[in-house]
Tab-separated table of C-alpha atoms in Angstrom:
chain	number	residue	atom	x	y	z
A	1	MET	CA	-11.668	-23.374	6.398
A	2	SER	CA	-9.198	-26.371	7.004
A	3	GLN	CA	-9.857	-28.334	10.270
A	4	ILE	CA	-6.149	-29.107	10.568
A	5	LYS	CA	-5.080	-28.927	14.577
A	6	ARG	CA	-2.157	-26.512	14.878
A	7	ARG	CA	0.826	-27.299	17.412
A	8	LYS	CA	0.797	-25.160	20.072
A	9	SER	CA	3.539	-22.802	20.564
A	10	ILE	CA	4.339	-19.712	22.039
A	11	GLN	CA	3.343	-16.487	20.730
A	12	VAL	CA	5.657	-13.703	19.568
A	13	MET	CA	5.032	-10.177	18.710
A	14	VAL	CA	6.930	-8.851	15.537
A	15	GLY	CA	6.169	-5.199	15.416
A	16	ASP	CA	2.340	-5.472	15.207
A	17	VAL	CA	2.186	-8.810	13.425
A	18	PRO	CA	1.739	-11.656	15.910
A	19	VAL	CA	3.396	-14.902	14.894
A	20	GLY	CA	2.410	-18.360	16.760
A	21	GLY	CA	0.090	-18.899	19.666
A	22	GLY	CA	-2.658	-19.670	17.467
A	23	ALA	CA	-2.266	-16.447	15.038
A	24	PRO	CA	-3.048	-16.947	11.303
A	25	ILE	CA	0.123	-18.332	9.457
A	26	VAL	CA	1.878	-15.345	8.110
A	27	VAL	CA	3.391	-14.937	4.934
A	28	GLN	CA	6.882	-13.064	4.541
A	29	SER	CA	9.678	-12.569	2.110
A	30	MET	CA	12.925	-10.922	1.603
A	31	THR	CA	14.407	-8.054	-0.380
A	32	ASN	CA	17.429	-8.731	-2.764
A	33	THR	CA	18.221	-5.058	-3.199
A	34	ASP	CA	21.405	-3.220	-2.131
A	35	THR	CA	19.973	-2.406	1.623
A	36	ALA	CA	22.169	0.913	1.200
A	37	ASP	CA	20.129	1.696	-1.927
A	38	VAL	CA	16.921	3.484	0.282
A	39	GLU	CA	14.926	4.147	-2.840
A	40	ALA	CA	15.311	0.774	-4.115
A	41	THR	CA	14.861	-1.337	-0.864
A	42	VAL	CA	11.819	0.853	0.077
A	43	GLU	CA	10.096	0.542	-3.137
A	44	GLN	CA	10.777	-3.239	-3.027
A	45	ILE	CA	9.527	-3.417	0.536
A	46	LYS	CA	6.328	-1.736	-0.515
A	47	HIS	CA	5.567	-4.496	-3.699
A	48	LEU	CA	6.084	-7.163	-1.062
A	49	HIS	CA	3.826	-6.145	1.239
A	50	ARG	CA	1.119	-4.903	-1.321
A	51	ALA	CA	1.725	-8.513	-2.734
A	52	GLY	CA	0.873	-10.003	0.692
A	53	SER	CA	4.044	-10.410	2.490
A	54	GLU	CA	3.280	-9.425	5.900
A	55	ILE	CA	6.868	-9.283	7.587
A	56	VAL	CA	9.890	-8.366	5.260
A	57	ARG	CA	13.484	-9.207	5.638
A	58	ILE	CA	16.278	-7.012	4.774
A	59	THR	CA	20.074	-7.544	4.618
A	60	VAL	CA	21.853	-5.944	7.018
A	61	ASN	CA	25.569	-6.556	6.166
A	62	ASN	CA	27.803	-3.421	6.414
A	63	LYS	CA	27.569	-0.098	7.918
A	64	GLU	CA	26.431	1.377	4.691
A	65	ALA	CA	23.146	-1.176	4.906
A	66	ALA	CA	22.993	-0.490	8.981
A	67	GLN	CA	22.961	3.235	8.482
A	68	ALA	CA	20.149	3.174	5.943
A	69	VAL	CA	17.980	1.224	7.854
A	70	PRO	CA	16.360	3.763	9.985
A	71	HIS	CA	15.590	6.041	7.035
A	72	ILE	CA	14.242	3.048	5.110
A	73	LYS	CA	11.654	2.663	8.422
A	74	ASP	CA	10.835	6.476	8.467
A	75	ARG	CA	10.121	6.457	4.483
A	76	LEU	CA	7.771	3.535	4.822
A	77	LEU	CA	5.874	5.104	7.820
A	78	ALA	CA	5.688	8.230	5.868
A	79	ASP	CA	3.924	6.528	3.282
A	80	ASP	CA	1.573	4.544	5.180
A	81	PHE	CA	3.532	1.268	5.142
A	82	ASN	CA	3.590	-0.102	8.599
A	83	VAL	CA	5.419	-3.395	7.863
A	84	PRO	CA	7.382	-4.819	10.149
A	85	ILE	CA	11.357	-4.950	8.905
A	86	VAL	CA	13.773	-7.558	9.856
A	87	GLY	CA	17.265	-7.291	9.975
A	88	ASP	CA	19.237	-10.569	8.556
A	89	PHE	CA	22.766	-10.659	10.426
A	90	HIS	CA	25.605	-12.816	9.995
A	91	TYR	CA	29.410	-12.529	10.536
A	92	ASN	CA	29.309	-8.856	11.843
A	93	GLY	CA	25.986	-8.356	13.315
A	94	HIS	CA	27.296	-8.087	16.892
A	95	LYS	CA	29.225	-5.013	15.701
A	96	LEU	CA	26.656	-3.232	13.628
A	97	LEU	CA	23.994	-3.571	16.369
A	98	VAL	CA	26.066	-2.267	18.902
A	99	GLU	CA	27.575	0.534	16.342
A	100	TYR	CA	24.246	1.766	15.136
A	101	PRO	CA	21.958	1.817	17.428
A	102	GLU	CA	19.242	3.431	15.495
A	103	ALA	CA	19.251	0.362	12.984
A	104	ALA	CA	18.598	-1.337	15.912
A	105	LYS	CA	15.940	0.620	17.158
A	106	ALA	CA	14.022	0.506	13.727
A	107	LEU	CA	14.031	-2.996	13.166
A	108	SER	CA	11.370	-4.793	14.248
A	109	LYS	CA	13.212	-8.622	14.520
A	110	PHE	CA	16.720	-9.786	14.361
A	111	ARG	CA	17.516	-13.003	12.414
A	112	ILE	CA	20.621	-14.630	13.599
A	113	ASN	CA	22.369	-17.884	12.261
A	114	PRO	CA	24.442	-19.217	15.099
A	115	GLY	CA	26.438	-20.776	12.609
A	116	ASN	CA	28.187	-17.770	11.142
A	117	THR	CA	28.106	-15.163	14.136
A	118	GLY	CA	31.764	-15.330	13.859
A	119	THR	CA	34.894	-17.792	14.289
A	120	LYS	CA	36.763	-18.274	17.595
A	121	THR	CA	33.977	-16.138	19.509
A	122	ARG	CA	30.846	-17.343	17.899
A	123	ASP	CA	29.037	-18.008	20.811
A	124	GLU	CA	30.208	-14.604	22.491
A	125	ASN	CA	29.083	-12.644	19.073
A	126	PHE	CA	25.585	-14.476	18.950
A	127	CYS	CA	25.388	-13.387	22.971
A	128	THR	CA	26.177	-9.795	21.892
A	129	ILE	CA	23.417	-9.846	19.314
A	130	VAL	CA	20.678	-11.308	21.827
A	131	GLU	CA	21.932	-8.537	24.572
A	132	GLN	CA	21.267	-6.237	22.019
A	133	ALA	CA	17.909	-7.377	21.322
A	134	ILE	CA	16.840	-7.335	25.283
A	135	LYS	CA	18.220	-3.946	25.132
A	136	TYR	CA	15.920	-2.700	22.352
A	137	ASP	CA	12.827	-5.033	23.396
A	138	LYS	CA	12.999	-7.008	19.867
A	139	PRO	CA	12.434	-10.611	18.985
A	140	VAL	CA	14.943	-12.728	17.256
A	141	ARG	CA	14.738	-15.590	14.885
A	142	ILE	CA	17.328	-18.113	15.510
A	143	GLY	CA	18.112	-19.576	11.909
A	144	VAL	CA	19.998	-22.552	11.633
A	145	ASN	CA	20.901	-23.067	7.862
A	146	TRP	CA	22.789	-26.317	6.579
A	147	GLY	CA	24.633	-24.000	4.146
A	148	SER	CA	26.522	-22.491	7.199
A	149	LEU	CA	26.121	-24.929	9.927
A	150	ASP	CA	28.069	-24.667	13.113
A	151	GLN	CA	31.172	-26.484	12.350
A	152	GLN	CA	32.434	-27.348	15.445
A	153	LEU	CA	29.312	-28.450	16.710
A	154	LEU	CA	29.091	-30.920	13.571
A	155	ALA	CA	32.573	-31.895	14.100
A	156	ASP	CA	31.748	-32.875	17.883
A	157	LYS	CA	28.916	-34.857	16.659
A	158	MET	CA	30.676	-36.534	14.036
A	159	ASP	CA	33.721	-37.251	16.525
A	160	ALA	CA	31.073	-38.936	19.054
A	161	ASN	CA	29.346	-40.739	16.473
A	162	SER	CA	32.535	-42.490	15.349
A	163	LYS	CA	32.883	-44.051	18.589
A	164	LEU	CA	29.304	-45.563	18.408
A	165	GLU	CA	29.607	-49.334	18.193
A	166	ASN	CA	26.756	-48.493	15.534
A	167	PRO	CA	27.780	-45.350	13.951
A	168	LYS	CA	25.044	-43.276	11.938
A	169	SER	CA	25.508	-42.289	8.541
A	170	SER	CA	26.981	-38.461	8.024
A	171	LYS	CA	23.707	-37.488	6.873
A	172	GLN	CA	21.829	-38.501	9.724
A	173	VAL	CA	24.826	-36.705	11.866
A	174	MET	CA	24.403	-33.817	10.261
A	175	LEU	CA	20.443	-33.678	10.727
A	176	ASP	CA	20.823	-34.176	14.248
A	177	THR	CA	23.555	-31.345	14.630
A	178	MET	CA	20.771	-28.855	13.020
A	179	VAL	CA	18.238	-29.968	15.564
A	180	GLU	CA	20.712	-29.401	18.056
A	181	SER	CA	22.033	-26.250	17.059
A	182	ALA	CA	18.416	-25.217	17.035
A	183	ARG	CA	17.724	-26.440	20.539
A	184	ARG	CA	21.306	-25.256	22.220
A	185	SER	CA	21.066	-21.644	20.571
A	186	ALA	CA	17.746	-21.034	22.192
A	187	GLU	CA	18.961	-22.488	25.409
A	188	LEU	CA	22.089	-20.157	24.971
A	189	ALA	CA	19.657	-16.964	24.009
A	190	GLU	CA	17.417	-17.835	27.247
A	191	SER	CA	20.407	-17.957	29.619
A	192	VAL	CA	21.630	-14.457	28.355
A	193	GLY	CA	18.151	-13.290	29.465
A	194	LEU	CA	15.767	-13.313	26.116
A	195	ALA	CA	12.620	-14.379	27.240
A	196	SER	CA	10.900	-17.079	25.389
A	197	ASN	CA	8.219	-15.011	23.924
A	198	LYS	CA	10.907	-13.339	22.001
A	199	ILE	CA	12.191	-16.333	20.121
A	200	ILE	CA	11.227	-17.826	16.618
A	201	ILE	CA	13.129	-20.647	15.245
A	202	SER	CA	14.091	-21.838	11.965
A	203	CYS	CA	16.097	-24.899	10.425
A	204	LYS	CA	16.288	-24.585	7.019
A	205	MET	CA	17.603	-27.375	4.481
A	206	SER	CA	17.234	-27.952	0.736
A	207	HIS	CA	15.837	-31.102	0.393
A	208	VAL	CA	12.187	-31.727	1.075
A	209	GLN	CA	12.454	-35.001	3.310
A	210	ASP	CA	15.045	-33.561	5.061
A	211	VAL	CA	13.554	-30.191	6.119
A	212	VAL	CA	9.924	-32.287	6.796
A	213	HIS	CA	12.402	-34.399	9.014
A	214	VAL	CA	14.130	-31.832	11.125
A	215	TYR	CA	11.226	-29.811	11.824
A	216	GLU	CA	9.060	-32.938	12.924
A	217	ARG	CA	11.613	-33.175	15.281
A	218	ILE	CA	11.983	-29.809	16.633
A	219	ALA	CA	7.864	-29.363	16.706
A	220	GLU	CA	8.451	-32.165	19.522
A	221	MET	CA	11.458	-31.079	21.289
A	222	LEU	CA	10.652	-26.998	21.778
A	223	ASP	CA	7.561	-24.863	21.873
A	224	TYR	CA	8.881	-21.818	20.018
A	225	PRO	CA	7.037	-20.256	16.620
A	226	LEU	CA	8.531	-21.990	13.511
A	227	HIS	CA	9.547	-20.433	10.365
A	228	VAL	CA	9.492	-22.843	7.803
A	229	GLY	CA	10.515	-23.244	4.369
A	230	LEU	CA	13.266	-25.047	2.355
A	231	THR	CA	16.515	-22.919	2.100
A	232	GLU	CA	17.928	-22.293	-1.631
A	233	ALA	CA	14.575	-23.795	-3.326
A	234	GLY	CA	15.612	-22.960	-6.829
A	235	MET	CA	14.130	-21.400	-9.690
A	236	GLY	CA	10.590	-21.834	-11.287
A	237	MET	CA	8.621	-24.788	-11.492
A	238	LYS	CA	11.645	-26.778	-9.190
A	239	GLY	CA	11.424	-24.196	-6.482
A	240	MET	CA	7.366	-23.863	-6.246
A	241	VAL	CA	7.188	-27.628	-6.301
A	242	ALA	CA	9.792	-28.267	-3.729
A	243	SER	CA	8.695	-26.057	-1.627
A	244	SER	CA	5.038	-26.480	-1.738
A	245	ALA	CA	5.893	-30.373	-1.217
A	246	ALA	CA	7.798	-29.244	2.189
A	247	LEU	CA	5.293	-26.758	3.243
A	248	SER	CA	2.174	-29.015	2.904
A	249	VAL	CA	3.402	-32.207	4.634
A	250	LEU	CA	4.602	-29.628	7.256
A	251	LEU	CA	1.439	-27.627	7.495
A	252	GLN	CA	-0.957	-30.729	7.449
A	253	GLN	CA	0.728	-31.754	10.644
A	254	GLY	CA	0.109	-28.260	12.201
A	255	ILE	CA	3.699	-27.314	12.104
A	256	GLY	CA	4.583	-23.799	11.064
A	257	ASP	CA	3.692	-20.140	12.528
A	258	THR	CA	5.323	-18.498	9.291
A	259	ILE	CA	6.390	-19.148	5.883
A	260	ARG	CA	8.525	-18.370	3.322
A	261	VAL	CA	9.126	-19.816	-0.197
A	262	SER	CA	12.557	-18.791	-0.951
A	263	LEU	CA	12.676	-18.767	-5.052
A	264	THR	CA	15.523	-17.566	-7.041
A	265	PRO	CA	13.878	-15.161	-9.442
A	266	LYS	CA	14.792	-14.762	-12.976
A	267	PRO	CA	16.877	-11.789	-13.875
A	268	GLY	CA	14.827	-8.940	-13.564
A	269	GLY	CA	11.996	-10.942	-12.282
A	270	ASP	CA	8.909	-10.606	-9.785
A	271	ARG	CA	10.229	-10.956	-6.335
A	272	ALA	CA	6.449	-10.978	-4.986
A	273	GLU	CA	6.012	-14.320	-7.035
A	274	GLU	CA	7.450	-15.953	-3.797
A	275	VAL	CA	4.558	-14.494	-1.670
A	276	ARG	CA	1.875	-15.456	-4.243
A	277	VAL	CA	3.452	-18.844	-3.980
A	278	CYS	CA	2.998	-19.046	0.046
A	279	GLN	CA	-0.474	-17.379	-0.224
A	280	GLN	CA	-1.772	-20.328	-2.910
A	281	VAL	CA	-0.083	-23.352	-0.462
A	282	LEU	CA	-2.079	-21.832	2.312
A	283	GLN	CA	-5.226	-21.348	0.463
A	284	SER	CA	-5.037	-24.604	-1.262
A	285	LEU	CA	-4.861	-26.246	2.153
A	286	GLY	CA	-7.986	-24.581	3.255
A	287	ILE	CA	-5.500	-22.672	5.728
A	288	ARG	CA	-5.729	-18.959	4.945
A	289	ASN	CA	-7.507	-17.425	1.699
A	290	PHE	CA	-5.914	-14.402	0.152
A	291	ILE	CA	-7.668	-13.980	-3.090
A	292	PRO	CA	-10.601	-15.454	-5.041
A	293	GLN	CA	-9.646	-18.822	-6.568
A	294	VAL	CA	-10.358	-19.389	-10.335
A	295	THR	CA	-11.256	-23.217	-11.202
A	296	ALA	CA	-10.370	-23.862	-14.858
A	297	CYS	CA	-10.260	-27.325	-16.949
A	298	PRO	CA	-6.799	-27.776	-18.616
A	299	GLY	CA	-8.244	-28.239	-21.853
A	300	CYS	CA	-8.777	-31.324	-24.451
A	301	GLY	CA	-9.526	-32.413	-27.712
A	302	ARG	CA	-12.590	-30.771	-27.287
A	303	THR	CA	-11.490	-27.514	-26.667
A	304	ASN	CA	-10.108	-26.552	-29.681
A	305	SER	CA	-10.518	-22.532	-29.169
A	306	THR	CA	-8.205	-20.841	-26.981
A	307	TYR	CA	-10.652	-18.377	-25.823
A	308	PHE	CA	-11.451	-20.135	-22.123
A	309	GLN	CA	-7.436	-20.447	-21.601
A	310	GLU	CA	-7.308	-16.483	-22.297
A	311	LEU	CA	-10.589	-15.900	-20.150
A	312	ALA	CA	-9.647	-17.793	-17.644
A	313	GLU	CA	-6.001	-15.996	-17.331
A	314	GLU	CA	-7.833	-12.672	-17.852
A	315	ILE	CA	-10.119	-13.323	-14.961
A	316	GLN	CA	-7.465	-14.595	-12.589
A	317	GLN	CA	-5.546	-11.369	-13.278
A	318	TYR	CA	-8.426	-9.204	-13.156
A	319	LEU	CA	-9.022	-10.354	-9.633
A	320	ARG	CA	-5.529	-10.267	-8.588
A	321	GLU	CA	-5.723	-6.406	-9.750
A	322	MET	CA	-8.654	-5.499	-8.139
A	323	MET	CA	-8.071	-7.459	-4.776
A	324	PRO	CA	-6.285	-4.314	-2.994
A	325	VAL	CA	-9.555	-2.564	-3.286
A	326	TRP	CA	-11.968	-5.317	-2.831
A	327	ARG	CA	-10.424	-6.413	0.119
A	328	GLU	CA	-11.466	-3.355	1.684
A	329	MET	CA	-14.533	-2.805	0.451
A	330	TYR	CA	-15.820	-6.301	0.472
A	331	PRO	CA	-14.615	-8.218	3.613
A	332	GLY	CA	-14.777	-11.955	2.812
A	333	VAL	CA	-14.592	-11.666	-1.155
A	334	GLU	CA	-11.160	-13.586	-0.646
A	335	GLU	CA	-13.362	-16.938	-0.170
A	336	MET	CA	-15.134	-16.834	-3.173
A	337	ASP	CA	-14.639	-19.514	-6.024
A	338	VAL	CA	-14.979	-18.494	-9.952
A	339	ALA	CA	-14.962	-21.159	-12.689
A	340	VAL	CA	-14.240	-20.362	-16.302
A	341	MET	CA	-14.738	-23.727	-17.951
A	342	GLY	CA	-14.012	-24.620	-21.399
A	343	CYS	CA	-16.351	-26.684	-22.710
A	344	VAL	CA	-19.992	-28.436	-22.109
A	345	VAL	CA	-18.743	-31.929	-20.614
A	346	ASN	CA	-17.511	-30.412	-16.931
A	347	GLY	CA	-18.288	-27.106	-17.361
A	348	PRO	CA	-22.033	-26.553	-16.263
A	349	GLY	CA	-21.428	-29.290	-13.243
A	350	GLU	CA	-18.277	-26.920	-12.408
A	351	SER	CA	-19.766	-23.547	-12.975
A	352	ARG	CA	-22.572	-24.776	-10.569
A	353	ASN	CA	-20.440	-25.680	-7.751
A	354	ALA	CA	-18.953	-22.235	-7.997
A	355	ASN	CA	-20.274	-19.051	-6.549
A	356	ILE	CA	-20.056	-17.783	-9.939
A	357	GLY	CA	-18.731	-19.651	-13.141
A	358	ILE	CA	-19.252	-19.545	-16.957
A	359	SER	CA	-19.002	-22.520	-19.138
A	360	LEU	CA	-17.797	-21.868	-22.962
A	361	PRO	CA	-18.823	-24.246	-25.620
A	362	GLY	CA	-15.393	-25.910	-26.297
A	363	THR	CA	-14.562	-25.563	-29.947
A	364	PHE	CA	-16.584	-22.041	-29.909
A	365	GLU	CA	-18.173	-23.222	-32.997
A	366	GLU	CA	-21.477	-21.973	-30.905
A	367	PRO	CA	-20.601	-18.379	-29.475
A	368	LYS	CA	-22.732	-18.966	-26.500
A	369	ALA	CA	-21.905	-19.433	-22.551
A	370	PRO	CA	-24.285	-20.154	-19.574
A	371	VAL	CA	-23.215	-18.254	-16.705
A	372	TYR	CA	-24.363	-19.843	-13.150
A	373	MET	CA	-24.679	-17.913	-9.997
A	374	ASP	CA	-24.284	-20.120	-6.775
A	375	GLY	CA	-25.687	-23.274	-8.247
A	376	GLU	CA	-28.632	-21.204	-10.467
A	377	HIS	CA	-28.495	-20.556	-14.255
A	378	HIS	CA	-28.135	-16.874	-14.459
A	379	SER	CA	-27.661	-16.168	-18.059
A	380	THR	CA	-26.183	-17.023	-21.116
A	381	LEU	CA	-23.710	-14.680	-23.005
A	382	ARG	CA	-23.007	-14.603	-26.881
A	383	GLY	CA	-20.973	-12.958	-29.070
A	384	GLU	CA	-17.498	-11.456	-29.071
A	385	GLY	CA	-17.906	-9.469	-25.766
A	386	ILE	CA	-18.357	-12.598	-23.533
A	387	GLY	CA	-15.466	-11.515	-21.402
A	388	GLN	CA	-16.291	-8.047	-20.875
A	389	GLU	CA	-19.855	-9.143	-19.909
A	390	PHE	CA	-18.612	-11.888	-17.441
A	391	ARG	CA	-16.581	-9.273	-15.785
A	392	GLU	CA	-19.397	-7.092	-15.414
A	393	ILE	CA	-21.705	-9.986	-13.928
A	394	LEU	CA	-18.764	-10.702	-11.395
A	395	ASP	CA	-18.594	-7.073	-10.255
A	396	ASP	CA	-22.012	-7.051	-9.571
A	397	TYR	CA	-21.947	-10.215	-7.915
A	398	ILE	CA	-19.314	-9.181	-5.419
A	399	MET	CA	-20.974	-6.048	-5.051
A	400	ARG	CA	-24.388	-7.628	-3.620
A	401	ASN	CA	-23.121	-10.332	-1.631
A	402	TYR	CA	-20.133	-8.958	-0.134
A	403	GLY	CA	-21.307	-5.483	-0.014
A	404	GLN	CA	-24.016	-6.171	2.150
A	405	LYS	CA	-21.762	-7.607	4.696
A	406	GLU	CA	-20.171	-4.666	4.797
A	407	THR	CA	-23.181	-2.475	5.090
A	408	GLU	CA	-24.588	-4.924	7.844
A	409	GLU	CA	-21.187	-4.780	9.820
A	410	VAL	CA	-21.729	-0.812	9.740
A	411	THR	CA	-25.449	-0.628	10.565
């Protein structure tokens, strides 16, 4: 595992999940269903939680959504899904939490954006939400977002900047305002009576360098746990790469206690894709393990057959499908490395370096593939059934190596 030195922070409990204070970095996601649709929201929360989202946020934007919250929680608990649910509040959260106390009780955390808790009575509305958090013993995430930054605070900062002998750029003033909004809001929450171990901070922007800059400053200034990620990261590769870049820079410095990758899914796309990206970032940095990793070569002129690509994809999918079962039966299996290599150049070496690996012959003109276990040659597979035989060898390896750990713990 990684030797990254984590930033010290206060620990906050979100339901049964510890955030900060040296706890494992928590992966979270958010539903995109209409919260008032209890059935759809429950099913998506389950899907996200199965994929690895340890905290799930839902929109609570109107009375129908607020009325649905306790029913959503009851349905999840009835189906043995004890996942913390976070309520995302904006313009009318101060009213909904007061008018629908059962929703407040059912939620594990409230998310407040200090930039849009109202207009003329912004601070008063913010304080009302904090008071409800105190009343029901809930933590809050103070989530500053550059898309909805406190315009009055920004205007004050701009005015003060214009009077300086050497004014800063508008961009720098905005970054300063993001940091100031987070600091000021946390101070306001504590002045109302919210304990410091009930506060999580986020300060999200859409550009990598801006996010890195802001979080580095906040990490030096405040000791609350930090929720890290890009906001509105975008679709597909752009969103994945940008989010991974920002998260990696910050996590490598020990900054971040809980993370989200805010991907825009394709219409009808899999919402859990963003959860898997979070997991892969953490696993690639050696911070947390979630699923056995598959090493596979990119292919070249020596790999005229596509068989190794098909096998690599097949094995990756097989590992993902089996992990819910293996996680319970074989503790530690998520740390395993599997290699599916395409030719005889680097294939044998990579396969020996993995816990278990297979090296295909490249052009597949010679239908045989050596299998290695823990650096030693195990067997050579031949013929059209190589994929099925390799899965069977993989199953046996897992049972023998990780099943023994489970047996030893029981005895």
